[in-house]
Amino acid sequence: MGVETLAHMRGRRDLIRGDVPLPSPEAPVSRRPITRTLSILSGVCLAALASATLAQGRSTPSAATAETTLEEISVTSETAAAAAPQAGSSASAGYVGGTTGIGGISRLVDSASSGVITGAQLNSRPVTRPGEVLESVPGLIVTQHSGEGKANQFFLRGFNLDHGTDIALFLDGMPLNMRTHAHGQGYADINFLIPELVGAVEFHKGPYFVRDGDFASAGSVRIDYLDTTAKNVALTSIGSFGYKRALSITTVPLGEGNLLLAGEAQVYDGPWVVPDALRKINGVARYSQGTPLNGFSVTGMAYAARWTATNQIPERAVADGLISRYGTINPTDGGNTSRFSLSGKFSATDDTGVTRASAYVIRSQLNLFNDFTYFLNDRVNGDQFHQLDQRIIGGGEALHIFQGDLFGLPMENEIGVQTRTDSIRVGLFNTTNRQYRSGVLDDRVLETSGAFYFDNRVRWTDWLRTSIGFRADGYYASVVSDTPANSGKARDSIVNPKLGLTLGPWFDTELYVNYGGGFHSNDVRGVTATVDPQSALFNTTRSPFLVPSTGYEIGLRNRSIAGLETSLALFRLDFASENLFQGDTGTTEPSRPTRRFGVEWTNRYAVTPWLALEGDLTITNARFSDSDPGGNRVPEAPTTIASAGVTFGEPLGWFGSLRFRYFGPRPLIEDNSIRSRSTSLFNGRVGYAFENGVSVSLDVLNLTNSKSDQITYAYVSRLPGEPAEGLSDRVFHPVEPTAVRLTIAGRF
């Protein structure tokens, strides 16, 4: 089988052009009213929303591009496998597009809740912090409850995902979630992300993808950087509250390939009484050759940041006038972090199919100082603690996709292996004003895992495709603790099926049924520990190493109106137990089994080549599935998440975007007696691209100056003069007030 034939079978496999739309076959437009009902309703809702918000002078969300080319419905498993992002011009001063995918691009799962977002779409969103660009994934909330250098907090499908516990994040094949982490299991810091370098974002929701293992029960997000840029970029931004940013990107030919270099520096104080004083520096160097089918890339990254944090504050402290809304209880909270990585990707074809491989090594360090309870545990020195995490991570993946047939029917089999090893020093220490007072734990951990997966995909007829696979994971860990009773070794394994059924297309509509098992690993210190590290006189409950989940989904995707893609998914996800090791205290807190079910409705509408609309809605019911008099609500589980937006503009001239994001109220304790308030935010952008390559844009963040909260919790804390047992109260981290940011970029 030649390369040309293989490329044809796999669909479009040439380089993905981030700044030029890829051609796609024209799909017939059905004229049957019944099959068009859902699409018409979606279009009417989007148009009405955009019209209403514009008439009120308020912002709606950005659809990601000034020109959006929507994927056609897959008619074979092979073309679905090769789904490639398509984009027009970007409503951004600094994004130039280029090529991405050298060394291989992923095959999307056939489902109503998977997709690809282009770099142009992602960069069209006005955002406060880099991680918020991932809100381009429908239904995903990315927020912050601390200083800007700390990992973001995520919400998806009725999950408070904390800093990444059940959403798997990857950048260029490297896992971002940290196992057995000082601050929280699955901690995923994406503050080093450079949005202008993103070529594509692939997302899957639910545990249906065979390449997804740990932390992927709610979903996974894979971010791919550009291999080359279409132009060089020099960019500078200034804004409210001491915001300054500089970025430079260049691509130069080198040998038979290209060398991409990027450097970024940023400072930011924020509106806080005690400034964030964020200082970060970031660099990327990538050498690449070839194509997605036959090519390779090698990438080095370096990042460092330091900051002071205004953590969540008690409502009573603001109500009593002790501090302002942007004040702090402990002005010495904050931290510093660094990350260095080297990674590579490779792809080659032969007569049997496609072989891909990737490998990485990462060195990271985090020092984090937090004080969440103030004077509850120590009425003299306070409750601040220092969390230390130092680690080296190494791992990789290799897979082969065999092209063939089953009794004359098109078929492909995918076989792959993954491995990862973390060598970790993780510590917890009591501090006052960042000065050491006493140690709680200082452990050395070696944690390693291996996985094997297989997926069989067959196209049985023009209207029936199946995917049947499984994934087997094995884990081993060794803990050497400064509390000898908590040292030990642990092993565990899990096998999960992955099943998919696709029906159609009929009248420009495909139907999907998906089922799969998933899991997350717990902090291995909680697996081996026998005594409370705070006091060896008390025993602690061991937690399981791997916690299984099971997901179910039925959905549809419709494209019966030209330019409009609408999808609807009904989902359910069961967790056997959400036992988690609490890095903030050094103990395990066993939780209860949970069940979540809900509905997602996603819409993308390219109205004209210069106008695009989008709108998403997720409604979820999250409950503990056992009986307990304390209540059955899952704390922090969002019921409603919604977004909407409009993007306009062409490669030259005026461009802009308006975006709205709604984060609904949530129960804060199990009996639902304390709830958070909802958060509604509008962000906007307007800019102009000149013929000489200069672009200027102005972002206005929190257009309506909303006084809502980024995040809200409820727990016991103690302020000076309060009872020794403390008081239970809402604690919150406020949304930043209205801010403006001006960006000037040269593209040459």
XYZ file of C-alpha atoms in Angstrom:
748
model
C 0.000 0.000 0.000
C 1.563 3.287 -1.076
C 1.677 6.479 0.906
C -0.779 8.170 -1.456
C -3.323 5.382 -1.000
C -2.855 5.394 2.756
C -3.287 9.145 2.922
C -6.475 8.852 0.902
C -7.826 6.149 3.225
C -7.016 8.207 6.286
C -8.523 11.354 4.817
C -6.767 14.676 4.563
C -3.269 14.203 6.058
C -1.262 17.051 4.616
C -0.029 19.870 6.792
C -2.757 21.687 8.651
C -2.716 25.334 7.691
C -3.753 27.380 10.695
C -4.331 30.539 8.651
C -5.870 29.141 5.454
C -9.139 27.151 5.304
C -8.790 23.568 4.154
C -11.096 22.449 1.377
C -13.807 20.023 2.367
C -16.387 18.209 0.291
C -19.724 19.886 -0.136
C -22.508 18.162 1.738
C -26.010 18.229 0.317
C -28.454 20.433 2.156
C -31.543 18.552 3.184
C -34.808 20.373 2.568
C -36.908 18.242 4.870
C -38.324 20.415 7.673
C -38.315 17.650 10.281
C -34.601 16.951 9.927
C -33.843 20.660 9.936
C -35.754 21.526 13.090
C -32.852 21.259 15.527
C -30.500 23.213 13.274
C -33.061 25.946 12.602
C -33.741 26.295 16.312
C -30.008 26.537 17.002
C -29.525 29.184 14.331
C -32.472 31.248 15.500
C -31.290 31.125 19.130
C -27.767 32.157 18.213
C -28.878 34.961 15.937
C -31.366 36.251 18.486
C -28.767 36.189 21.251
C -26.215 38.058 19.179
C -28.774 40.618 18.053
C -30.092 41.232 21.559
C -26.713 41.599 23.205
C -25.384 43.882 20.495
C -28.476 46.035 20.710
C -27.869 46.455 24.458
C -24.236 47.339 23.907
C -23.121 44.295 25.821
C -20.593 41.621 24.892
C -21.287 38.098 23.765
C -18.695 35.427 23.378
C -16.287 35.119 20.577
C -16.811 32.415 18.037
C -13.291 31.689 17.425
C -12.663 32.968 14.006
C -13.726 35.656 11.625
C -14.228 32.900 9.096
C -15.175 29.467 10.372
C -15.117 26.416 8.147
C -17.049 23.636 9.864
C -16.160 19.978 9.569
C -18.366 17.929 7.322
C -20.117 14.940 8.836
C -17.864 11.890 8.728
C -19.107 9.344 6.225
C -16.387 6.799 6.965
C -14.278 5.974 9.962
C -11.200 6.806 7.928
C -12.189 10.374 7.154
C -13.358 10.853 10.716
C -9.969 9.730 11.880
C -8.279 12.453 9.947
C -10.462 15.315 11.112
C -8.282 18.371 10.853
C -8.879 21.847 12.199
C -10.001 24.391 9.673
C -9.773 28.121 10.200
C -9.986 31.479 8.573
C -8.507 34.706 9.847
C -8.196 35.285 13.565
C -9.725 38.116 15.580
C -6.355 38.579 17.231
C -3.504 41.028 16.819
C -0.795 38.434 17.356
C -1.924 35.136 15.828
C -0.429 34.376 12.410
C -1.165 30.690 11.910
C 1.155 28.258 10.208
C 1.475 24.487 10.160
C 0.887 21.943 12.888
C 0.602 18.162 13.081
C 4.121 17.180 12.012
C 4.807 13.788 13.510
C 1.175 12.748 13.600
C -2.254 14.025 14.584
C -4.815 12.130 16.641
C -7.892 10.308 15.467
C -11.033 11.747 17.006
C -13.485 9.468 18.749
C -16.805 9.318 16.901
C -19.037 11.040 19.448
C -21.222 14.104 19.821
C -18.843 15.569 22.414
C -15.431 15.414 20.736
C -13.950 17.989 18.431
C -11.040 20.094 17.230
C -10.572 23.812 17.873
C -8.207 25.750 15.658
C -5.540 28.085 16.942
C -7.340 30.903 15.147
C -10.554 30.146 17.024
C -8.794 29.886 20.351
C -6.926 33.178 19.904
C -10.094 35.069 19.033
C -11.187 35.027 22.676
C -10.449 37.995 24.955
C -9.274 36.451 28.244
C -7.859 37.507 31.590
C -5.289 34.693 31.896
C -3.729 32.168 29.454
C -5.654 29.148 30.737
C -9.000 30.755 29.950
C -8.444 30.190 26.229
C -9.336 26.543 26.937
C -12.900 27.702 27.575
C -13.125 27.324 23.803
C -13.871 23.696 24.751
C -17.682 23.726 25.070
C -18.860 23.448 28.665
C -15.423 23.944 30.251
C -14.906 26.627 32.922
C -11.339 27.732 33.693
C -10.971 29.987 36.722
C -8.562 30.996 39.500
C -8.866 31.224 43.278
C -5.333 32.357 44.065
C -2.350 34.167 42.541
C -1.789 34.130 38.801
C 1.152 31.730 39.002
C -0.885 28.936 40.570
C -2.620 26.293 38.437
C -6.128 27.125 37.281
C -9.269 25.478 38.608
C -11.493 23.589 36.158
C -15.197 22.701 35.987
C -16.761 20.338 33.434
C -19.815 18.055 33.257
C -20.852 18.574 36.875
C -17.310 18.188 38.220
C -15.311 20.540 40.353
C -12.098 19.263 38.816
C -9.956 21.240 41.272
C -6.604 21.747 39.528
C -7.049 18.776 37.175
C -8.202 15.690 39.110
C -10.521 14.321 36.396
C -9.599 16.247 33.261
C -6.458 15.058 31.470
C -4.433 17.861 29.875
C -1.600 17.387 27.380
C 0.709 19.727 25.502
C 2.525 18.305 22.474
C 2.117 14.794 23.832
C 3.404 15.672 27.326
C 1.043 15.088 30.270
C 0.422 18.201 32.355
C -1.382 16.502 35.276
C 0.908 15.709 38.212
C 0.472 12.494 40.201
C 1.082 12.503 43.967
C 1.362 16.272 44.008
C 2.003 18.509 47.006
C -1.103 20.635 46.463
C -3.608 18.296 44.870
C -3.874 15.107 42.856
C -3.776 15.822 39.119
C -2.407 19.368 39.578
C -2.028 20.750 36.032
C -0.316 24.108 35.591
C -0.933 25.635 32.143
C 0.247 29.154 32.968
C 3.217 28.620 30.654
C 0.859 28.266 27.673
C 1.545 30.733 24.831
C -1.842 31.050 23.064
C -0.354 32.480 19.857
C 1.641 29.255 19.423
C -1.392 26.957 19.592
C -2.124 25.297 16.274
C -5.009 23.063 17.358
C -6.822 21.799 20.443
C -8.384 18.337 20.409
C -10.948 17.549 23.093
C -12.838 14.453 24.182
C -15.459 14.320 26.916
C -16.151 11.181 28.877
C -13.885 8.092 29.203
C -14.351 6.800 25.636
C -10.913 7.402 24.063
C -8.466 4.466 24.241
C -5.486 6.814 24.440
C -6.949 8.416 27.584
C -6.070 6.888 30.938
C -5.460 8.587 34.272
C -7.454 11.752 35.102
C -9.618 11.576 31.949
C -13.018 10.508 33.327
C -14.669 13.885 32.698
C -12.638 14.430 29.534
C -9.278 15.228 27.977
C -7.747 18.183 26.150
C -4.716 17.879 23.877
C -2.956 21.079 22.841
C -0.619 21.107 19.841
C 1.774 23.970 19.194
C 2.530 25.198 15.685
C 5.499 23.582 13.994
C 6.114 26.651 11.862
C 4.539 30.097 11.720
C 3.336 31.757 8.534
C 4.995 35.025 9.609
C 7.229 36.319 12.360
C 5.590 38.130 15.267
C 6.674 40.904 17.628
C 3.981 41.842 20.138
C 3.597 44.070 23.159
C 0.594 44.555 25.462
C -0.127 46.999 28.267
C -3.203 47.235 30.428
C -4.916 47.939 33.707
C -3.453 46.945 37.068
C 0.137 46.870 35.881
C -0.346 44.370 33.062
C 2.583 44.205 30.625
C 3.452 41.471 28.167
C 6.008 41.051 25.395
C 6.134 38.187 22.885
C 8.324 37.346 19.915
C 7.973 34.384 17.550
C 10.087 33.553 14.517
C 10.511 30.602 12.151
C 13.709 30.141 10.150
C 14.697 27.381 7.689
C 17.387 25.072 9.050
C 18.735 22.143 7.047
C 15.805 20.176 5.635
C 13.388 21.512 8.232
C 12.448 24.603 10.206
C 13.414 26.060 13.568
C 10.716 27.884 15.526
C 11.751 30.155 18.403
C 9.427 31.962 20.810
C 10.027 34.063 23.913
C 7.545 35.642 26.310
C 7.780 37.869 29.386
C 4.879 39.110 31.524
C 4.257 41.149 34.662
C 0.904 41.729 36.395
C -0.175 43.156 39.747
C -3.947 42.806 39.554
C -6.503 44.870 41.501
C -5.460 43.400 44.839
C -4.540 45.470 47.913
C -1.390 43.346 48.075
C -0.294 43.174 44.407
C 0.131 39.797 42.721
C 3.560 40.978 41.572
C 3.544 38.215 38.943
C 6.820 37.929 37.092
C 7.114 35.196 34.482
C 9.385 34.313 31.600
C 8.756 31.651 28.993
C 10.608 30.186 26.018
C 10.058 27.557 23.280
C 12.413 26.151 20.646
C 11.196 23.573 18.108
C 12.862 21.900 15.156
C 10.613 20.021 12.721
C 10.788 18.189 9.406
C 8.284 16.463 7.175
C 4.536 15.925 7.334
C 1.986 14.405 9.725
C 2.509 10.985 8.120
C 6.273 11.115 7.663
C 7.992 13.600 9.906
C 9.347 14.465 13.310
C 9.736 17.358 15.713
C 11.928 18.040 18.749
C 10.873 20.700 21.243
C 12.473 22.343 24.256
C 10.512 24.527 26.686
C 11.535 26.605 29.703
C 9.334 28.543 32.130
C 9.711 30.280 35.481
C 7.351 32.450 37.534
C 6.935 33.968 41.002
C 3.975 35.735 42.562
C 2.171 36.886 45.688
C -1.332 35.467 46.143
C -4.559 36.946 47.402
C -6.339 33.701 48.214
C -10.051 33.293 48.874
C -11.315 35.472 51.743
C -14.242 35.096 54.210
C -17.419 36.995 53.415
C -17.691 38.093 57.063
C -14.308 39.844 56.881
C -15.575 42.014 54.014
C -19.014 42.591 55.562
C -17.412 43.707 58.869
C -15.025 46.072 57.095
C -11.922 44.173 58.188
C -10.708 44.038 54.580
C -11.984 45.211 51.202
C -13.300 42.945 48.469
C -9.788 42.840 47.003
C -8.020 42.563 50.340
C -6.171 39.675 51.941
C -5.881 38.046 55.332
C -2.286 36.856 54.905
C -0.183 39.130 52.646
C 2.681 36.609 52.417
C 0.810 33.851 50.539
C 2.151 33.076 47.072
C 4.878 31.018 45.502
C 7.280 30.305 42.681
C 7.523 27.622 40.040
C 9.692 26.451 37.169
C 9.352 23.924 34.374
C 11.843 22.625 31.800
C 11.054 19.982 29.199
C 12.427 18.209 26.149
C 10.045 16.251 23.934
C 9.850 14.689 20.515
C 7.281 13.265 18.077
C 7.807 10.923 15.138
C 5.608 9.399 12.434
C 6.343 7.055 9.519
C 4.313 4.995 7.068
C 4.848 1.637 5.480
C 2.761 -0.931 3.632
C 0.931 -1.931 6.819
C -0.059 1.512 8.061
C 1.183 4.335 10.250
C 3.672 4.166 13.124
C 3.892 6.994 15.634
C 6.060 7.536 18.676
C 6.601 10.305 21.199
C 8.811 10.770 24.246
C 9.410 13.435 26.868
C 11.377 14.351 29.964
C 10.173 17.116 32.300
C 11.726 18.738 35.347
C 9.424 20.866 37.492
C 9.475 22.563 40.868
C 6.809 24.343 42.916
C 6.943 26.220 46.217
C 3.469 27.201 47.354
C 2.545 29.171 50.492
C -1.139 29.150 51.485
C -3.206 30.107 54.521
C -6.845 29.112 54.148
C -7.974 28.890 57.814
C -5.943 31.829 59.248
C -5.799 31.244 63.048
C -7.901 28.107 63.450
C -5.103 25.616 64.170
C -2.487 27.968 65.605
C -3.860 31.079 67.311
C -0.396 32.595 67.732
C 1.580 31.879 64.561
C -1.263 31.370 62.115
C -2.037 28.461 59.770
C 0.169 29.206 56.767
C 1.871 26.166 55.244
C 4.490 25.553 52.574
C 3.970 22.858 49.958
C 7.069 21.715 48.100
C 6.949 19.643 44.923
C 10.078 18.721 42.969
C 9.965 16.061 40.284
C 11.436 14.619 37.132
C 8.979 12.941 34.756
C 9.890 10.706 31.860
C 7.683 8.760 29.512
C 6.390 8.170 26.043
C 3.966 6.466 23.712
C 4.238 4.259 20.640
C 1.387 3.122 18.421
C 0.717 1.512 15.080
C -2.435 1.827 12.991
C -2.957 -1.181 10.718
C -5.029 -0.576 7.602
C -6.934 -3.575 6.296
C -10.326 -5.107 5.745
C -12.715 -7.537 7.392
C -14.468 -9.756 4.833
C -14.003 -6.957 2.322
C -15.190 -4.235 4.721
C -12.877 -1.276 5.491
C -11.195 -1.793 8.851
C -8.320 -0.452 10.893
C -6.757 -1.658 14.130
C -4.812 0.584 16.470
C -2.368 -0.859 19.006
C -0.427 1.299 21.408
C 1.649 1.365 24.576
C 2.273 4.207 27.018
C 4.650 4.569 29.934
C 5.373 7.222 32.544
C 7.642 7.474 35.588
C 7.651 10.257 38.208
C 10.549 10.684 40.641
C 9.196 13.046 43.292
C 10.139 14.889 46.436
C 6.973 16.165 48.080
C 6.859 18.092 51.339
C 4.493 19.911 53.689
C 5.789 22.373 56.290
C 4.246 24.832 58.740
C 5.367 28.417 58.157
C 4.814 31.970 59.333
C 5.332 34.735 56.771
C 7.024 32.101 54.571
C 9.493 31.263 57.331
C 9.841 27.598 58.337
C 8.422 26.630 61.746
C 8.018 22.850 61.653
C 7.749 19.915 59.292
C 4.660 17.801 58.665
C 6.002 15.459 55.994
C 8.915 15.234 53.584
C 8.563 12.174 51.351
C 10.327 10.634 48.370
C 8.069 8.893 45.888
C 8.771 6.829 42.794
C 5.624 6.192 40.785
C 5.555 4.416 37.442
C 2.843 3.152 35.129
C 2.421 1.328 31.864
C -0.580 0.952 29.580
C -1.563 -1.140 26.584
C -4.534 -0.257 24.397
C -6.270 -1.688 21.357
C -9.037 -0.287 19.176
C -10.801 -1.976 16.256
C -12.762 0.259 13.852
C -14.979 -1.154 11.110
C -17.227 0.512 8.569
C -19.968 -2.087 8.107
C -22.203 -0.122 5.736
C -22.562 3.438 4.490
C -24.595 4.148 7.628
C -22.989 1.966 10.315
C -19.558 2.194 11.958
C -18.293 0.577 15.139
C -15.329 1.030 17.440
C -14.471 -1.726 19.944
C -11.435 -1.493 22.153
C -9.952 -1.743 25.601
C -7.230 -0.207 27.711
C -5.166 -1.923 30.433
C -3.206 0.151 32.974
C -0.756 -1.038 35.617
C 0.750 1.085 38.410
C 3.616 0.619 40.841
C 4.823 3.064 43.486
C 7.322 3.238 46.315
C 7.074 5.764 49.159
C 9.946 6.596 51.506
C 8.418 8.823 54.175
C 10.016 10.740 57.029
C 7.263 9.061 59.065
C 8.431 5.410 58.724
C 4.956 4.011 59.372
C 3.776 5.709 56.171
C 6.472 4.237 53.932
C 5.599 1.354 51.683
C 4.957 0.037 48.203
C 1.752 -0.187 46.232
C 0.556 -1.908 43.077
C -2.714 -1.768 41.215
C -4.128 -2.373 37.753
C -7.332 -1.765 35.854
C -8.820 -2.814 32.492
C -11.458 -0.666 30.824
C -13.573 -1.314 27.697
C -14.195 1.415 25.111
C -17.178 0.992 22.762
C -18.667 3.230 20.094
C -21.486 2.992 17.543
C -22.139 5.526 14.778
C -25.296 5.577 12.674
C -25.779 7.710 9.588
C -25.514 10.170 8.066
C -29.215 10.467 7.387
C -30.471 13.874 6.295
C -27.117 15.421 7.317
C -27.371 13.919 10.786
C -25.240 11.319 12.556
C -26.197 9.459 15.733
C -23.631 8.250 18.291
C -23.677 5.766 21.159
C -20.614 5.569 23.428
C -19.662 3.547 26.476
C -16.384 3.371 28.347
C -14.577 2.856 31.604
C -12.102 5.306 33.080
C -10.267 6.013 36.327
C -8.131 8.394 38.298
C -5.203 7.488 40.490
C -5.062 8.678 44.081
C -2.023 10.218 45.721
C 0.068 7.159 46.531
C 0.964 8.558 49.960
C -2.671 8.015 50.878
C -2.393 4.430 49.621
C 0.591 3.506 51.828
C -0.021 5.724 54.885
C -1.136 4.157 58.164
C -0.898 7.130 60.554
C -1.828 10.798 60.385
C 1.347 12.749 59.485
C 0.153 15.572 61.761
C 0.145 13.171 64.714
C 1.442 9.600 64.670
C -0.934 8.795 67.568
C -3.863 8.659 65.145
C -4.409 6.060 62.458
C -5.549 7.079 59.005
C -7.730 5.306 56.469
C -5.899 4.055 53.413
C -7.364 4.954 50.048
C -7.482 2.783 46.915
C -4.751 3.393 44.355
C -6.991 3.468 41.251
C -10.627 4.598 41.388
C -12.830 3.394 38.480
C -15.498 5.338 36.622
C -18.046 4.344 33.979
C -19.437 6.614 31.292
C -22.426 6.396 28.942
C -23.401 8.792 26.170
C -25.883 9.080 23.317
C -25.813 12.028 20.956
C -26.256 13.474 17.506
C -24.572 15.980 15.221
C -26.498 17.848 12.529
C -25.354 20.035 9.598
C -28.531 20.435 7.567
C -28.175 24.235 7.435
C -25.124 25.410 5.523
C -22.533 26.784 7.922
C -24.282 25.574 11.079
C -23.124 22.607 13.127
C -25.212 21.671 16.138
C -24.688 18.724 18.452
C -26.664 17.325 21.354
C -25.375 14.794 23.904
C -26.997 13.015 26.834
C -24.405 11.626 29.243
C -23.995 9.757 32.519
C -20.850 9.132 34.575
C -20.582 6.946 37.676
C -17.647 6.990 40.108
C -17.116 4.112 42.524
C -15.559 6.475 45.065
C -13.978 9.881 44.855
C -11.370 9.195 47.520
C -8.716 11.867 47.352
C -5.517 12.573 49.240
C -5.698 16.135 50.572
C -2.356 17.766 49.863
C -3.314 20.788 51.976
C -3.441 18.680 55.154
C -1.442 15.592 54.306
C -4.326 13.190 55.000
C -6.771 11.073 53.029
C -10.440 11.996 53.036
C -12.491 9.079 51.705
C -15.517 10.189 49.766
C -18.654 8.449 48.551
C -19.773 7.008 45.196
C -21.266 9.552 42.820
C -23.469 9.673 39.746
C -23.717 12.496 37.243
C -26.062 12.757 34.301
C -26.801 15.678 32.054
C -27.254 17.197 28.626
C -24.962 19.285 26.429
C -26.038 21.406 23.477
C -23.297 22.908 21.295
C -23.656 25.200 18.273
C -21.232 26.767 15.776
C -22.616 28.938 12.984
C -20.535 30.510 10.196
C -23.157 33.027 9.076
C -20.950 34.691 6.446
C -17.213 34.587 5.685
C -16.786 37.492 8.123
C -19.325 36.664 10.851
C -19.516 33.606 13.129
C -21.768 32.802 16.084
C -21.568 30.175 18.800
C -23.618 29.051 21.773
C -23.246 26.233 24.294
C -25.341 24.958 27.194
C -24.580 22.204 29.736
C -27.017 21.116 32.454
C -25.865 18.449 34.922
C -27.319 16.655 37.919
C -24.548 15.524 40.308
C -25.395 13.448 43.377
C -23.806 11.031 45.802
C -25.356 7.714 44.865
C -25.461 6.250 48.378
C -27.649 7.266 51.314
C -26.339 9.600 54.006
C -28.255 11.843 56.435
C -25.743 14.591 55.777
C -27.102 15.061 52.253
C -26.522 13.812 48.723
C -25.288 16.939 46.906
C -21.737 16.926 45.572
C -20.085 20.130 46.829
C -18.965 22.563 44.121
C -20.665 20.563 41.353
C -22.024 23.054 38.788
C -25.561 22.518 37.516
C -25.559 24.987 34.624
C -22.740 26.266 32.414
C -23.497 28.370 29.346
C -21.654 30.556 26.868
C -22.406 32.498 23.727
C -20.479 34.728 21.370
C -19.950 36.476 18.086
C -16.751 36.993 16.082
C -16.429 39.281 13.082
C -13.734 40.490 10.731
C -11.502 39.537 7.828
C -7.708 39.261 7.441
C -7.414 43.006 6.831
C -9.429 45.776 8.397
C -11.661 45.708 11.454
C -12.070 42.608 13.597
C -13.551 41.854 16.982
C -15.328 39.479 19.280
C -17.861 39.637 22.082
C -18.256 36.842 24.578
C -20.550 35.871 27.435
C -19.876 33.163 30.038
C -22.347 31.943 32.671
C -21.241 29.835 35.638
C -24.323 28.754 37.565
C -24.828 28.496 41.354
C -23.507 25.413 43.119
C -24.114 23.597 46.424
C -21.196 24.235 48.785
C -22.040 21.504 51.309
C -23.807 18.154 51.031
C -27.209 19.236 52.358
C -27.413 22.169 49.897
C -28.063 24.644 52.717
C -25.167 26.849 51.599
C -24.872 27.718 47.920
C -22.679 29.888 45.768
C -23.974 32.689 43.624
C -23.869 32.569 39.841
C -21.186 34.336 37.820
C -21.952 36.118 34.539
C -19.094 37.714 32.627
C -18.867 39.662 29.381
C -15.535 40.215 27.580
C -15.019 42.143 24.354
C -12.364 42.913 21.754
C -12.078 45.300 18.823
C -9.071 45.714 16.561
C -7.722 46.698 13.163
C -5.248 44.870 10.893
C -3.262 47.134 8.545
C -1.846 46.134 5.172
C 1.736 46.686 6.407
C 1.387 43.798 8.890
C 0.712 45.889 11.981
C -2.347 44.967 14.039
C -3.858 46.798 17.001
C -6.500 45.440 19.367
C -8.211 46.597 22.543
C -9.639 44.071 25.018
C -12.190 45.078 27.633
C -12.510 42.410 30.327
C -15.553 42.201 32.614
C -17.393 44.777 30.514
C -20.261 45.190 32.976
C -17.940 45.412 36.020
C -19.682 42.421 37.578
C -19.119 41.992 41.327
C -19.404 38.209 41.106
C -16.944 35.561 42.278
C -14.366 33.473 40.452
C -14.867 30.690 42.984
C -16.719 30.178 46.281
C -16.216 27.618 49.056
C -17.742 27.007 52.481
C -15.633 25.825 55.409
C -14.573 26.684 58.966
C -11.895 29.327 59.540
C -10.924 31.645 62.387
C -10.070 35.339 62.339
C -8.416 37.091 65.310
C -10.829 37.473 68.207
C -13.257 34.791 67.016
C -14.177 31.662 69.012
C -11.493 28.978 69.238
C -13.588 26.545 67.197
C -13.832 29.072 64.349
C -16.822 29.985 62.209
C -18.295 28.338 59.136
C -18.642 30.847 56.334
C -18.524 31.321 52.593
C -15.052 32.176 51.374
C -14.608 33.587 47.891
C -12.157 34.892 45.330
C -13.664 37.859 43.463
C -13.734 38.470 39.748
C -11.352 41.234 38.742
C -13.090 44.579 37.977
C -13.299 46.043 34.477
C -9.871 46.122 32.852
C -8.558 47.185 29.457
C -5.576 45.827 27.568
C -4.035 47.310 24.422
C -2.011 45.059 22.120
C 0.169 46.158 19.214
C 1.713 43.481 17.021
C 3.887 43.432 13.951
C 3.550 40.450 11.614
C 6.268 40.238 8.996
